[in-house]
Amino acid sequence: MKITCEKNSLLKSINIVVKAVSTKTTMPILECILIDASTDEIKFTANDMELGIETKVEGTVQENGIIALEARLFSEIIRKLPDSEVTISSDSNFNTLITCEKAKFNIMGRDGEDFSCLPYVERDSCVSISQFTLKELIRQTIFSIAQNESNKMMTGELFEIDQDQLRVISLDGHRISIRKIQLKESYGEKKIIVPGKTLIEISKILSGETEDIVDIYFTENHIVFEFDQTVVVSRLIEGNYFRVDQMLSNDYNTKVTINKKELLDCIDRAMLMVKEGDRKPIILNIEDNTMELKIISQIGTMDEIIDIEMKGDNIKIAFNPKFLMDALRVIDEEKVNIYYMNPKAPCFIKDEGDSYIYLILPVNFIDVG
Amino acid sequence: MKITCEKNSLLKSINIVVKAVSTKTTMPILECILIDASTDEIKFTANDMELGIETKVEGTVQENGIIALEARLFSEIIRKLPDSEVTISSDSNFNTLITCEKAKFNIMGRDGEDFSCLPYVERDSCVSISQFTLKELIRQTIFSIAQNESNKMMTGELFEIDQDQLRVISLDGHRISIRKIQLKESYGEKKIIVPGKTLIEISKILSGETEDIVDIYFTENHIVFEFDQTVVVSRLIEGNYFRVDQMLSNDYNTKVTINKKELLDCIDRAMLMVKEGDRKPIILNIEDNTMELKIISQIGTMDEIIDIEMKGDNIKIAFNPKFLMDALRVIDEEKVNIYYMNPKAPCFIKDEGDSYIYLILPVNFIDVG
């Protein structure tokens, strides 16, 4: 195999596929990037058997062939080359020569035939949204997936299509995040659970531009994202997702409208009083158009009063401060509405049209006045 | 005690003194910053018993007193406050209240009387140089102090004044770095060994401006740096430093003039072939106005040829690539001169006036052609 590409095209393509390179594996081939120049096109592929990414690379094929190169080393070598034309060639023993100007690297590749190609996925109906929108949907929900694998379903997000509406939902047992968007067309009904890792990695390679489109295909077991020169294929998580709608409610006894940044900064400060691993709640005392926030710990106490607009009853309620911060951080509005029922019931942070809903369970607290 | 200061003045002063806060200690008082408002001036002090820093803080004293606050917590609290006026007050039980706008923090301080103040140091003759120059002297030599404490003297740098010349020297057994500058006045003869840690920390707080001056005082056991609103006092390392001059030589068989960036980039690339902890040498083959650089390792091989100007004999010699890079990185010139004697003798990277000299010992290598 022999190909010639500009350093920067190589680097761009490596940075895309490297997201699917396995980091914890005993199979060396999974730590590789496959260079496929078997036709007159150059393609890079990485595949950790759950997530696979393939991207086309600008360049010319001088001799057809394939080779698998250890991703970390390949990426480091390309990164440190001068900004110039790079030639990669390999022989039948997988000896690979990378040259650029006067620099010559000789490294051992692996047989490209041993590489697991991306699974073939039937592509019929496709949902098209902007890369910006997909990136935002992920950012605004991904923080509340479960971190540990004990409940596999909680490590993914539900993508639920109902005609021309797409809802993305994540939950971890303490909170639920829901983002809803309007699609341009109607697509029937579909529910799939996408692994959180897939969403985290894909959101790193999406452009974030509103005019760039990503096409999404679903099958029984896979989801495919197609955009720019890239195809991302991921397995889905099997099972029926939690029935979230029965946990939602529009009733409330107290509605608070508050400046988001003021609340966020205040909780951020208050968290200085909480040692890592400690579970001190932040106590909210909502009374007569003010919200007093207070944390008492071994380190000391912090309290602060924020002016708010409120409707309904006074209430005193406590939360894990991190959960409040996580939700507030991803909301773009300057003012947010928070709805409370009672100190034992979840609060809801949501906008008028329910385009986002963040449900957070309260925690018990000892009322020391 | 009660003081009022702007958040940003507090933060600036904390960031200066925090460099002398002990991180590894069983004495909690050494992890504190002392706030001294016993006169009508506010001073912050930190002291890890080897290095001490004191700085004046802009603000007003409402009630005289002193208090010691845990540095990390104090710094985090101030950092997260709004950009506004901050009041710090403490009572006789060392309860400390920090308020800013509507935020109130209550933390426990410690008795300021338990704090170890900076040692009193006699200040007679003082050497004045620009903060920029001191910062540069440190940057250009500090990398070759020894990392481990087995030879205490190697963990410091020699500051050697001979009339109107200041030489700063560091060495670690494999290499020597020397920087020489001309002083504005003549100061007799002085030799002191300053701990590397002191130099690293002080270079972080020097402004780096040529018009800002730092005054340096020496005594038997201490060095004092005075600049802006800040005083830094450090213990010295005792003993007679290595006699470096007898290791220097102006003889050479080969003189090479080379583009610094080209050489640096090439070694940087070559180091990709060296696993961390591995000690593969880089082999330099200097021949007919070219320098071939080569590393052979289990990972693969890298070689590259650089055009050079040369005078004298061809030579083949090997070095620890990191040592070459460390020296090249701190040289500002576009072209450097490197002098070689033979494959067993050190090379010298230096300029015409010896304003810098980097001596590096070669390593043995197996010549595989």
Short mmCIF file of C-alpha atoms in Angstrom, two decimals, chain B residues 48 50-53 138 142 155 194-205 223 225 232-236:
data_model
loop_
_atom_site.label_atom_id
_atom_site.label_comp_id
_atom_site.label_asym_id
_atom_site.label_seq_id
_atom_site.Cartn_x
_atom_site.Cartn_y
_atom_site.Cartn_z
CA ASP B 48 6.92 26.66 54.67
CA GLU B 50 12.35 27.06 53.81
CA LEU B 51 10.64 29.68 51.66
CA GLY B 52 8.60 32.59 53.03
CA ILE B 53 6.61 35.21 51.13
CA ILE B 138 15.98 30.98 36.08
CA ILE B 142 16.47 25.53 36.18
CA THR B 155 18.92 20.61 43.77
CA VAL B 194 19.77 28.97 46.14
CA PRO B 195 17.26 26.10 46.42
CA GLY B 196 15.67 25.21 43.07
CA LYS B 197 12.19 25.27 44.60
CA THR B 198 12.67 28.90 45.66
CA LEU B 199 13.69 29.85 42.13
CA ILE B 200 10.77 27.98 40.55
CA GLU B 201 8.25 29.65 42.84
CA ILE B 202 9.73 33.14 42.58
CA SER B 203 9.83 32.98 38.81
CA LYS B 204 6.06 32.39 38.88
CA ILE B 205 5.43 35.66 40.71
CA ILE B 223 18.54 35.27 50.21
CA PHE B 225 14.09 39.18 46.96
CA VAL B 232 10.51 36.62 49.40
CA VAL B 233 12.94 35.10 51.90
CA SER B 234 14.58 31.75 51.35
CA ARG B 235 17.13 29.65 53.16
CA LEU B 236 20.28 28.90 51.24
#
